[in-house]
PDB file of C-alpha atoms and ligand atoms in Angstrom:
ATOM      1  CA  UNK A   1       0.087  -0.035  -0.302  1.00 42.00           C
ATOM      2  CA  UNK A   2       1.089   3.728  -0.600  1.00 41.00           C
ATOM      3  CA  UNK A   3       2.218   6.050   2.463  1.00 48.00           C
ATOM      4  CA  UNK A   4       0.041   8.359   4.055  1.00 47.00           C
ATOM      5  CA  UNK A   5       2.753  10.978   2.736  1.00 64.00           C
ATOM      6  CA  UNK A   6       1.824   9.924  -1.123  1.00 87.00           C
ATOM      7  CA  UNK A   7      -1.414  11.835  -0.627  1.00 96.00           C
ATOM      8  CA  UNK A   8      -1.553  14.548  -3.376  1.00 97.00           C
ATOM      9  CA  UNK A   9      -3.671  18.048  -3.096  1.00 98.00           C
ATOM     10  CA  UNK A  10      -3.888  19.850  -6.380  1.00 98.00           C
ATOM     11  CA  UNK A  11      -4.969  23.455  -5.438  1.00 98.00           C
ATOM     12  CA  UNK A  12      -5.391  26.728  -6.731  1.00 98.00           C
ATOM     13  CA  UNK A  13      -2.854  28.043  -4.469  1.00 98.00           C
ATOM     14  CA  UNK A  14      -4.629  31.063  -2.886  1.00 98.00           C
ATOM     15  CA  UNK A  15      -7.982  30.246  -3.430  1.00 98.00           C
ATOM     16  CA  UNK A  16     -10.449  29.945  -0.419  1.00 98.00           C
ATOM     17  CA  UNK A  17     -12.134  26.884  -1.148  1.00 98.00           C
ATOM     18  CA  UNK A  18      -8.707  25.448  -1.078  1.00 98.00           C
ATOM     19  CA  UNK A  19      -7.707  26.826   2.207  1.00 98.00           C
ATOM     20  CA  UNK A  20     -10.836  25.157   3.418  1.00 98.00           C
ATOM     21  CA  UNK A  21      -9.379  21.824   2.113  1.00 98.00           C
ATOM     22  CA  UNK A  22      -5.951  22.291   3.560  1.00 98.00           C
ATOM     23  CA  UNK A  23      -7.267  23.587   6.702  1.00 98.00           C
ATOM     24  CA  UNK A  24      -9.381  20.342   7.177  1.00 98.00           C
ATOM     25  CA  UNK A  25      -6.349  18.091   6.535  1.00 97.00           C
ATOM     26  CA  UNK A  26      -3.799  19.828   8.440  1.00 96.00           C
ATOM     27  CA  UNK A  27      -6.228  20.167  11.512  1.00 96.00           C
ATOM     28  CA  UNK A  28      -6.037  16.270  11.687  1.00 96.00           C
ATOM     29  CA  UNK A  29      -2.578  16.000  10.490  1.00 94.00           C
ATOM     30  CA  UNK A  30      -3.050  14.322   7.593  1.00 95.00           C
ATOM     31  CA  UNK A  31       0.420  14.487   5.629  1.00 95.00           C
ATOM     32  CA  UNK A  32      -0.310  15.624   1.681  1.00 96.00           C
ATOM     33  CA  UNK A  33       1.944  16.952  -1.019  1.00 96.00           C
ATOM     34  CA  UNK A  34       0.478  20.267  -2.668  1.00 97.00           C
ATOM     35  CA  UNK A  35       0.495  20.868  -6.358  1.00 98.00           C
ATOM     36  CA  UNK A  36      -0.108  24.480  -6.289  1.00 98.00           C
ATOM     37  CA  UNK A  37      -1.224  26.120  -9.356  1.00 98.00           C
ATOM     38  CA  UNK A  38      -2.371  29.442 -10.678  1.00 98.00           C
ATOM     39  CA  UNK A  39      -6.215  29.915 -12.220  1.00 97.00           C
ATOM     40  CA  UNK A  40      -6.770  28.377 -15.676  1.00 96.00           C
ATOM     41  CA  UNK A  41      -2.977  26.676 -15.454  1.00 96.00           C
ATOM     42  CA  UNK A  42      -4.900  24.196 -12.991  1.00 97.00           C
ATOM     43  CA  UNK A  43      -6.897  22.753 -15.938  1.00 96.00           C
ATOM     44  CA  UNK A  44      -4.215  20.383 -17.358  1.00 97.00           C
ATOM     45  CA  UNK A  45      -2.941  19.740 -13.794  1.00 97.00           C
ATOM     46  CA  UNK A  46      -6.255  18.612 -12.608  1.00 97.00           C
ATOM     47  CA  UNK A  47      -7.170  16.839 -15.836  1.00 96.00           C
ATOM     48  CA  UNK A  48      -3.874  14.496 -15.356  1.00 95.00           C
ATOM     49  CA  UNK A  49      -4.330  13.672 -12.059  1.00 94.00           C
ATOM     50  CA  UNK A  50      -7.950  12.854 -12.140  1.00 94.00           C
ATOM     51  CA  UNK A  51      -7.217  10.757 -15.413  1.00 91.00           C
ATOM     52  CA  UNK A  52      -9.169  13.217 -17.409  1.00 88.00           C
ATOM     53  CA  UNK A  53     -12.530  11.980 -15.085  1.00 90.00           C
ATOM     54  CA  UNK A  54     -12.596  15.357 -12.912  1.00 86.00           C
ATOM     55  CA  UNK A  55     -15.409  15.691 -10.405  1.00 90.00           C
ATOM     56  CA  UNK A  56     -18.750  17.126 -10.708  1.00 88.00           C
ATOM     57  CA  UNK A  57     -19.435  20.980 -11.780  1.00 91.00           C
ATOM     58  CA  UNK A  58     -21.496  23.029  -9.057  1.00 88.00           C
ATOM     59  CA  UNK A  59     -22.839  26.639  -8.730  1.00 81.00           C
ATOM     60  CA  UNK A  60     -19.566  27.854  -8.551  1.00 83.00           C
ATOM     61  CA  UNK A  61     -17.244  25.704 -10.485  1.00 92.00           C
ATOM     62  CA  UNK A  62     -16.304  23.512 -13.564  1.00 93.00           C
ATOM     63  CA  UNK A  63     -15.826  19.672 -13.134  1.00 95.00           C
ATOM     64  CA  UNK A  64     -11.882  20.281 -13.028  1.00 96.00           C
ATOM     65  CA  UNK A  65     -12.116  22.570 -10.326  1.00 96.00           C
ATOM     66  CA  UNK A  66      -9.492  22.818  -7.307  1.00 98.00           C
ATOM     67  CA  UNK A  67      -9.025  21.232  -4.652  1.00 98.00           C
ATOM     68  CA  UNK A  68      -8.667  17.405  -6.018  1.00 98.00           C
ATOM     69  CA  UNK A  69      -7.364  15.174  -3.308  1.00 98.00           C
ATOM     70  CA  UNK A  70      -5.730  11.578  -4.266  1.00 97.00           C
ATOM     71  CA  UNK A  71      -5.826   9.763  -1.284  1.00 96.00           C
ATOM     72  CA  UNK A  72      -3.176   7.263  -0.523  1.00 94.00           C
ATOM     73  CA  UNK A  73      -5.828   4.531  -1.486  1.00 94.00           C
ATOM     74  CA  UNK A  74      -6.385   6.084  -4.858  1.00 93.00           C
ATOM     75  CA  UNK A  75      -9.816   7.709  -3.937  1.00 95.00           C
ATOM     76  CA  UNK A  76     -10.358  10.954  -5.724  1.00 95.00           C
ATOM     77  CA  UNK A  77     -12.027  13.461  -3.752  1.00 97.00           C
ATOM     78  CA  UNK A  78     -12.956  16.873  -6.004  1.00 96.00           C
ATOM     79  CA  UNK A  79     -14.529  18.946  -3.597  1.00 96.00           C
ATOM     80  CA  UNK A  80     -13.388  21.007  -0.631  1.00 97.00           C
ATOM     81  CA  UNK A  81     -16.579  20.098   1.831  1.00 97.00           C
ATOM     82  CA  UNK A  82     -15.781  16.334   0.814  1.00 98.00           C
ATOM     83  CA  UNK A  83     -12.163  16.728   1.522  1.00 98.00           C
ATOM     84  CA  UNK A  84     -12.613  18.226   5.092  1.00 98.00           C
ATOM     85  CA  UNK A  85     -15.465  15.393   6.180  1.00 98.00           C
ATOM     86  CA  UNK A  86     -12.884  12.752   4.536  1.00 98.00           C
ATOM     87  CA  UNK A  87     -10.281  13.997   6.998  1.00 98.00           C
ATOM     88  CA  UNK A  88     -12.893  14.223   9.777  1.00 98.00           C
ATOM     89  CA  UNK A  89     -14.488  10.664   9.441  1.00 97.00           C
ATOM     90  CA  UNK A  90     -10.784   9.081   9.203  1.00 96.00           C
ATOM     91  CA  UNK A  91      -8.992  11.192  11.918  1.00 96.00           C
ATOM     92  CA  UNK A  92     -11.380  12.785  13.949  1.00 96.00           C
ATOM     93  CA  UNK A  93     -13.018  11.367  17.070  1.00 97.00           C
ATOM     94  CA  UNK A  94     -16.131  12.705  19.596  1.00 96.00           C
ATOM     95  CA  UNK A  95     -13.708  15.296  20.854  1.00 96.00           C
ATOM     96  CA  UNK A  96     -12.301  16.645  18.005  1.00 97.00           C
ATOM     97  CA  UNK A  97     -14.803  16.274  14.967  1.00 98.00           C
ATOM     98  CA  UNK A  98     -15.827  19.540  12.994  1.00 98.00           C
ATOM     99  CA  UNK A  99     -19.252  17.876  12.981  1.00 98.00           C
ATOM    100  CA  UNK A 100     -20.434  17.247  16.525  1.00 98.00           C
ATOM    101  CA  UNK A 101     -23.402  14.685  16.114  1.00 96.00           C
ATOM    102  CA  UNK A 102     -26.040  16.880  17.710  1.00 97.00           C
ATOM    103  CA  UNK A 103     -25.213  19.840  15.339  1.00 97.00           C
ATOM    104  CA  UNK A 104     -24.544  18.119  12.356  1.00 97.00           C
ATOM    105  CA  UNK A 105     -27.440  18.811  10.220  1.00 98.00           C
ATOM    106  CA  UNK A 106     -27.162  22.805  11.377  1.00 96.00           C
ATOM    107  CA  UNK A 107     -23.451  22.408  10.683  1.00 97.00           C
ATOM    108  CA  UNK A 108     -23.898  21.235   7.263  1.00 97.00           C
ATOM    109  CA  UNK A 109     -26.585  23.426   6.114  1.00 97.00           C
ATOM    110  CA  UNK A 110     -24.525  26.731   7.055  1.00 96.00           C
ATOM    111  CA  UNK A 111     -21.489  25.161   5.186  1.00 97.00           C
ATOM    112  CA  UNK A 112     -23.400  24.704   2.439  1.00 95.00           C
ATOM    113  CA  UNK A 113     -24.817  28.107   2.441  1.00 94.00           C
ATOM    114  CA  UNK A 114     -21.603  29.728   3.130  1.00 96.00           C
ATOM    115  CA  UNK A 115     -20.312  27.933   0.069  1.00 93.00           C
ATOM    116  CA  UNK A 116     -23.305  28.823  -2.105  1.00 89.00           C
ATOM    117  CA  UNK A 117     -23.787  32.610  -0.945  1.00 89.00           C
ATOM    118  CA  UNK A 118     -20.457  33.760   0.120  1.00 97.00           C
ATOM    119  CA  UNK A 119     -17.920  31.966  -1.617  1.00 97.00           C
ATOM    120  CA  UNK A 120     -18.484  32.952  -5.443  1.00 95.00           C
ATOM    121  CA  UNK A 121     -19.415  36.598  -4.142  1.00 97.00           C
ATOM    122  CA  UNK A 122     -16.226  37.075  -2.131  1.00 98.00           C
ATOM    123  CA  UNK A 123     -14.183  35.784  -4.981  1.00 97.00           C
ATOM    124  CA  UNK A 124     -15.967  38.174  -7.806  1.00 97.00           C
ATOM    125  CA  UNK A 125     -15.446  40.910  -5.969  1.00 98.00           C
ATOM    126  CA  UNK A 126     -11.470  40.294  -4.897  1.00 98.00           C
ATOM    127  CA  UNK A 127     -10.794  39.380  -8.884  1.00 98.00           C
ATOM    128  CA  UNK A 128     -12.670  42.695 -10.154  1.00 98.00           C
ATOM    129  CA  UNK A 129     -10.328  44.750  -7.901  1.00 98.00           C
ATOM    130  CA  UNK A 130      -7.071  42.663  -8.458  1.00 97.00           C
ATOM    131  CA  UNK A 131      -7.306  41.833 -12.216  1.00 96.00           C
ATOM    132  CA  UNK A 132      -6.539  45.571 -13.283  1.00 96.00           C
ATOM    133  CA  UNK A 133      -3.499  45.607 -10.980  1.00 96.00           C
ATOM    134  CA  UNK A 134      -0.766  44.018 -12.642  1.00 96.00           C
ATOM    135  CA  UNK A 135       1.829  44.287  -9.771  1.00 97.00           C
ATOM    136  CA  UNK A 136      -0.638  42.755  -7.502  1.00 97.00           C
ATOM    137  CA  UNK A 137      -1.473  39.902  -9.549  1.00 96.00           C
ATOM    138  CA  UNK A 138       2.519  39.137 -10.319  1.00 97.00           C
ATOM    139  CA  UNK A 139       3.222  39.435  -6.299  1.00 97.00           C
ATOM    140  CA  UNK A 140      -0.056  36.774  -5.963  1.00 97.00           C
ATOM    141  CA  UNK A 141       1.481  34.726  -8.596  1.00 98.00           C
ATOM    142  CA  UNK A 142       5.266  35.006  -7.535  1.00 97.00           C
ATOM    143  CA  UNK A 143       4.628  34.332  -3.776  1.00 98.00           C
ATOM    144  CA  UNK A 144       2.205  31.084  -4.202  1.00 98.00           C
ATOM    145  CA  UNK A 145       4.020  28.989  -7.313  1.00 98.00           C
ATOM    146  CA  UNK A 146       7.354  28.399  -8.722  1.00 98.00           C
ATOM    147  CA  UNK A 147       8.888  30.848 -10.633  1.00 97.00           C
ATOM    148  CA  UNK A 148       8.315  29.105 -14.546  1.00 97.00           C
ATOM    149  CA  UNK A 149       4.288  28.989 -13.454  1.00 98.00           C
ATOM    150  CA  UNK A 150       4.401  32.601 -12.125  1.00 98.00           C
ATOM    151  CA  UNK A 151       6.024  33.792 -15.232  1.00 97.00           C
ATOM    152  CA  UNK A 152       4.033  32.112 -17.691  1.00 96.00           C
ATOM    153  CA  UNK A 153       0.872  33.663 -15.664  1.00 96.00           C
ATOM    154  CA  UNK A 154       2.311  36.867 -15.506  1.00 95.00           C
ATOM    155  CA  UNK A 155       3.306  37.104 -19.224  1.00 95.00           C
ATOM    156  CA  UNK A 156      -0.095  35.744 -20.357  1.00 95.00           C
ATOM    157  CA  UNK A 157      -2.285  38.123 -18.092  1.00 95.00           C
ATOM    158  CA  UNK A 158      -4.171  40.119 -20.366  1.00 95.00           C
ATOM    159  CA  UNK A 159      -5.434  36.737 -21.897  1.00 95.00           C
ATOM    160  CA  UNK A 160      -6.164  35.320 -18.390  1.00 94.00           C
ATOM    161  CA  UNK A 161      -7.600  38.007 -17.422  1.00 95.00           C
ATOM    162  CA  UNK A 162     -10.377  38.090 -20.232  1.00 96.00           C
ATOM    163  CA  UNK A 163     -10.987  34.689 -19.507  1.00 96.00           C
ATOM    164  CA  UNK A 164     -11.612  34.877 -16.078  1.00 95.00           C
ATOM    165  CA  UNK A 165     -13.858  37.795 -16.294  1.00 96.00           C
ATOM    166  CA  UNK A 166     -15.671  35.832 -18.831  1.00 95.00           C
ATOM    167  CA  UNK A 167     -15.742  32.397 -17.011  1.00 93.00           C
ATOM    168  CA  UNK A 168     -16.774  34.031 -13.483  1.00 94.00           C
ATOM    169  CA  UNK A 169     -18.826  36.864 -14.784  1.00 94.00           C
ATOM    170  CA  UNK A 170     -16.602  39.699 -13.709  1.00 97.00           C
ATOM    171  CA  UNK A 171     -17.838  43.151 -14.351  1.00 97.00           C
ATOM    172  CA  UNK A 172     -18.354  46.403 -12.533  1.00 97.00           C
ATOM    173  CA  UNK A 173     -22.122  45.772 -12.249  1.00 98.00           C
ATOM    174  CA  UNK A 174     -21.910  42.394 -11.091  1.00 98.00           C
ATOM    175  CA  UNK A 175     -19.065  42.809  -8.732  1.00 98.00           C
ATOM    176  CA  UNK A 176     -21.389  45.865  -7.052  1.00 98.00           C
ATOM    177  CA  UNK A 177     -23.894  43.289  -7.004  1.00 98.00           C
ATOM    178  CA  UNK A 178     -21.869  40.564  -5.419  1.00 98.00           C
ATOM    179  CA  UNK A 179     -20.678  42.955  -2.949  1.00 98.00           C
ATOM    180  CA  UNK A 180     -24.075  43.853  -1.773  1.00 98.00           C
ATOM    181  CA  UNK A 181     -24.489  40.297  -1.418  1.00 97.00           C
ATOM    182  CA  UNK A 182     -21.730  39.806   0.415  1.00 98.00           C
ATOM    183  CA  UNK A 183     -22.641  42.692   3.083  1.00 98.00           C
ATOM    184  CA  UNK A 184     -26.261  41.325   3.013  1.00 97.00           C
ATOM    185  CA  UNK A 185     -25.167  37.722   4.003  1.00 97.00           C
ATOM    186  CA  UNK A 186     -22.653  39.307   6.614  1.00 97.00           C
ATOM    187  CA  UNK A 187     -25.360  41.330   8.239  1.00 97.00           C
ATOM    188  CA  UNK A 188     -28.164  38.269   8.226  1.00 95.00           C
ATOM    189  CA  UNK A 189     -25.534  36.245   9.983  1.00 95.00           C
ATOM    190  CA  UNK A 190     -24.832  38.664  12.217  1.00 95.00           C
ATOM    191  CA  UNK A 191     -28.417  39.380  13.229  1.00 93.00           C
ATOM    192  CA  UNK A 192     -28.966  35.668  13.829  1.00 86.00           C
ATOM    193  CA  UNK A 193     -25.505  34.930  15.769  1.00 87.00           C
ATOM    194  CA  UNK A 194     -23.418  38.302  16.174  1.00 83.00           C
ATOM    195  CA  UNK A 195     -24.439  38.128  19.844  1.00 84.00           C
ATOM    196  CA  UNK A 196     -22.908  34.478  20.727  1.00 82.00           C
ATOM    197  CA  UNK A 197     -19.940  35.504  18.956  1.00 83.00           C
ATOM    198  CA  UNK A 198     -18.273  38.032  21.033  1.00 73.00           C
ATOM    199  CA  UNK A 199     -16.578  36.321  24.145  1.00 77.00           C
ATOM    200  CA  UNK A 200     -15.132  33.491  22.513  1.00 85.00           C
ATOM    201  CA  UNK A 201     -18.601  32.045  21.138  1.00 93.00           C
ATOM    202  CA  UNK A 202     -18.720  29.844  17.577  1.00 95.00           C
ATOM    203  CA  UNK A 203     -21.362  30.021  14.742  1.00 95.00           C
ATOM    204  CA  UNK A 204     -23.096  26.742  16.027  1.00 95.00           C
ATOM    205  CA  UNK A 205     -22.763  25.016  19.122  1.00 94.00           C
ATOM    206  CA  UNK A 206     -20.191  26.126  22.153  1.00 93.00           C
ATOM    207  CA  UNK A 207     -16.964  24.896  20.206  1.00 96.00           C
ATOM    208  CA  UNK A 208     -15.206  25.158  16.755  1.00 97.00           C
ATOM    209  CA  UNK A 209     -16.856  23.270  14.038  1.00 98.00           C
ATOM    210  CA  UNK A 210     -16.717  23.172  10.256  1.00 98.00           C
ATOM    211  CA  UNK A 211     -19.334  26.366   9.990  1.00 98.00           C
ATOM    212  CA  UNK A 212     -16.486  28.264  11.526  1.00 98.00           C
ATOM    213  CA  UNK A 213     -13.951  27.225   9.412  1.00 98.00           C
ATOM    214  CA  UNK A 214     -15.853  27.340   6.331  1.00 98.00           C
ATOM    215  CA  UNK A 215     -17.199  31.008   7.277  1.00 98.00           C
ATOM    216  CA  UNK A 216     -13.510  31.886   7.712  1.00 98.00           C
ATOM    217  CA  UNK A 217     -12.468  30.643   4.366  1.00 98.00           C
ATOM    218  CA  UNK A 218     -15.571  31.823   2.458  1.00 98.00           C
ATOM    219  CA  UNK A 219     -14.934  35.286   3.647  1.00 98.00           C
ATOM    220  CA  UNK A 220     -11.306  35.270   3.012  1.00 98.00           C
ATOM    221  CA  UNK A 221     -10.968  37.252  -0.227  1.00 98.00           C
ATOM    222  CA  UNK A 222     -12.448  39.843   1.274  1.00 98.00           C
ATOM    223  CA  UNK A 223     -10.487  40.040   4.414  1.00 98.00           C
ATOM    224  CA  UNK A 224      -7.438  39.182   2.996  1.00 98.00           C
ATOM    225  CA  UNK A 225      -5.928  37.793   6.078  1.00 98.00           C
ATOM    226  CA  UNK A 226      -1.645  37.590   5.738  1.00 97.00           C
ATOM    227  CA  UNK A 227       0.126  34.379   6.691  1.00 96.00           C
ATOM    228  CA  UNK A 228       1.004  35.856  10.087  1.00 96.00           C
ATOM    229  CA  UNK A 229      -2.887  36.015  10.632  1.00 97.00           C
ATOM    230  CA  UNK A 230      -3.126  32.508   9.813  1.00 97.00           C
ATOM    231  CA  UNK A 231      -4.007  32.054   6.268  1.00 98.00           C
ATOM    232  CA  UNK A 232      -1.802  29.457   4.463  1.00 97.00           C
ATOM    233  CA  UNK A 233      -1.095  31.071   1.459  1.00 98.00           C
ATOM    234  CA  UNK A 234      -0.211  34.543   0.157  1.00 98.00           C
ATOM    235  CA  UNK A 235      -3.576  36.866  -0.564  1.00 98.00           C
ATOM    236  CA  UNK A 236      -1.471  40.147  -0.800  1.00 97.00           C
ATOM    237  CA  UNK A 237      -1.546  43.172   1.524  1.00 97.00           C
ATOM    238  CA  UNK A 238      -4.274  45.425   2.306  1.00 98.00           C
ATOM    239  CA  UNK A 239      -2.192  48.531   2.477  1.00 97.00           C
ATOM    240  CA  UNK A 240      -1.427  47.702  -1.236  1.00 97.00           C
ATOM    241  CA  UNK A 241      -4.766  47.627  -2.273  1.00 98.00           C
ATOM    242  CA  UNK A 242      -6.591  50.109  -4.737  1.00 97.00           C
ATOM    243  CA  UNK A 243      -8.700  52.409  -2.633  1.00 97.00           C
ATOM    244  CA  UNK A 244     -11.983  50.964  -3.192  1.00 97.00           C
ATOM    245  CA  UNK A 245     -10.887  47.244  -2.224  1.00 98.00           C
ATOM    246  CA  UNK A 246      -9.147  48.621   0.587  1.00 98.00           C
ATOM    247  CA  UNK A 247     -12.182  50.196   1.957  1.00 98.00           C
ATOM    248  CA  UNK A 248     -14.112  47.101   1.673  1.00 98.00           C
ATOM    249  CA  UNK A 249     -11.737  44.916   3.243  1.00 98.00           C
ATOM    250  CA  UNK A 250     -11.651  47.304   6.263  1.00 98.00           C
ATOM    251  CA  UNK A 251     -15.256  47.352   6.222  1.00 98.00           C
ATOM    252  CA  UNK A 252     -15.489  43.666   6.364  1.00 98.00           C
ATOM    253  CA  UNK A 253     -12.764  43.448   8.978  1.00 98.00           C
ATOM    254  CA  UNK A 254     -14.582  45.627  11.628  1.00 97.00           C
ATOM    255  CA  UNK A 255     -18.130  43.659  11.242  1.00 97.00           C
ATOM    256  CA  UNK A 256     -18.340  40.870  13.913  1.00 96.00           C
ATOM    257  CA  UNK A 257     -18.874  38.275  11.367  1.00 97.00           C
ATOM    258  CA  UNK A 258     -15.219  39.629   9.880  1.00 97.00           C
ATOM    259  CA  UNK A 259     -13.962  39.977  13.457  1.00 96.00           C
ATOM    260  CA  UNK A 260     -15.077  36.021  14.126  1.00 97.00           C
ATOM    261  CA  UNK A 261     -13.441  34.705  11.072  1.00 97.00           C
ATOM    262  CA  UNK A 262     -10.029  36.284  12.001  1.00 97.00           C
ATOM    263  CA  UNK A 263     -10.234  34.976  15.268  1.00 96.00           C
ATOM    264  CA  UNK A 264     -10.797  31.945  13.841  1.00 97.00           C
ATOM    265  CA  UNK A 265      -7.847  32.040  11.585  1.00 97.00           C
ATOM    266  CA  UNK A 266      -5.860  33.439  14.769  1.00 96.00           C
ATOM    267  CA  UNK A 267      -6.977  30.614  17.268  1.00 95.00           C
ATOM    268  CA  UNK A 268      -7.667  27.721  15.071  1.00 96.00           C
ATOM    269  CA  UNK A 269      -5.940  27.651  12.061  1.00 95.00           C
ATOM    270  CA  UNK A 270      -2.406  28.523  13.259  1.00 72.00           C
ATOM    271  CA  UNK A 271      -2.819  25.925  15.824  1.00 58.00           C
ATOM    272  CA  UNK A 272      -2.761  23.194  13.063  1.00 54.00           C
ATOM    273  CA  UNK A 273       0.462  21.326  12.394  1.00 53.00           C
ATOM    274  CA  UNK A 274       2.305  22.754   9.091  1.00 47.00           C
TER     275      UNK A 274
HETATM  276  N1  LIG B   1     -17.799  23.194  -4.928  1.00 97.29           N
HETATM  277  C1  LIG B   1     -16.251  23.298  -4.962  1.00 97.29           C
HETATM  278  C2  LIG B   1     -15.742  24.636  -5.397  1.00 97.29           C
HETATM  279  C3  LIG B   1     -14.587  24.821  -5.636  1.00 97.29           C
HETATM  280  C4  LIG B   1     -14.128  25.935  -6.983  1.00 97.29           C
HETATM  281  O1  LIG B   1     -14.890  26.730  -7.077  1.00 97.29           O
HETATM  282  N2  LIG B   1     -12.828  25.913  -6.974  1.00 97.29           N
HETATM  283  C5  LIG B   1     -12.230  27.127  -7.741  1.00 97.29           C
HETATM  284  C6  LIG B   1     -10.899  27.799  -6.866  1.00 97.29           C
HETATM  285  S1  LIG B   1     -11.279  29.298  -6.650  1.00 97.29           S
HETATM  286  C7  LIG B   1     -11.462  26.507  -8.804  1.00 97.29           C
HETATM  287  O2  LIG B   1     -10.614  25.793  -8.918  1.00 97.29           O
HETATM  288  N3  LIG B   1     -12.233  27.038  -9.986  1.00 97.29           N
HETATM  289  C8  LIG B   1     -11.939  26.674 -11.262  1.00 97.29           C
HETATM  290  C9  LIG B   1     -12.764  25.532 -12.041  1.00 97.29           C
HETATM  291  O3  LIG B   1     -13.902  25.621 -11.561  1.00 97.29           O
HETATM  292  O4  LIG B   1     -12.265  25.205 -13.239  1.00 97.29           O
HETATM  293  C10 LIG B   1     -15.410  23.211  -3.762  1.00 97.29           C
HETATM  294  O5  LIG B   1     -15.932  23.655  -2.708  1.00 97.29           O
HETATM  295  O6  LIG B   1     -14.615  22.335  -3.485  1.00 97.29           O
END
């Protein structure tokens, strides 16, 4: 049988869906090798790794999306939630599980809602502001993947940028609508559970769960947590953002939901083994 260290995780390195998978694996000490890609350059790697079978497309991604985990038993998991659940089923126990039995249904419902409603909107807003900023995209590439891949991406930026805009529906009108949906989602969550979050509370029940992990990741493109703050890839620096993006990030960081997400990175992400 193959060793645990032969597990392979194909990622778009800076993506929040991929951070979710890494967090789930790291939390339970699962050893894996990451093949970090940049958007669009991930296609051949995912095709090859899945032997052209891919996963399933969903509301926010194609069937060739990342993360993809190839387990030590050759199983292919092509979805971030499935990867977190895999790590949890395999290594979690009653004390460490991210899906405590008594709250499982509520946690899974929240996980799905955040995936669908928050993840795609925070991504669109982030791309809308970053794609015109060649220097920021170059830094994103160079700080997350090897120099050859980064150079290919930066060289082809006008082309990748056009393809990404079309594929993800990135234009001013839709980015503004996404920012509004993000604010609305944050406000609704705040109304529902904001009071519980101060003083060290959690989204569901009284301990850290997959709901907190998912919220932190799905909101990350609008919070831009640094590696010192706990995010495991480079997302860029808040003080280098163009003014409109910086204002949104600062606004999101000040909400109770944003504060909670940052606290989860600080307290729960950094504790995980590298
Ligand atoms: N449902 C998927 C969504 C993943 C997703 O959207 N991944 C993006 C990363 S930002 C991706 O790889 N997009 C490229 C594609 O869809 O081909 C999950 O949670 O794993």
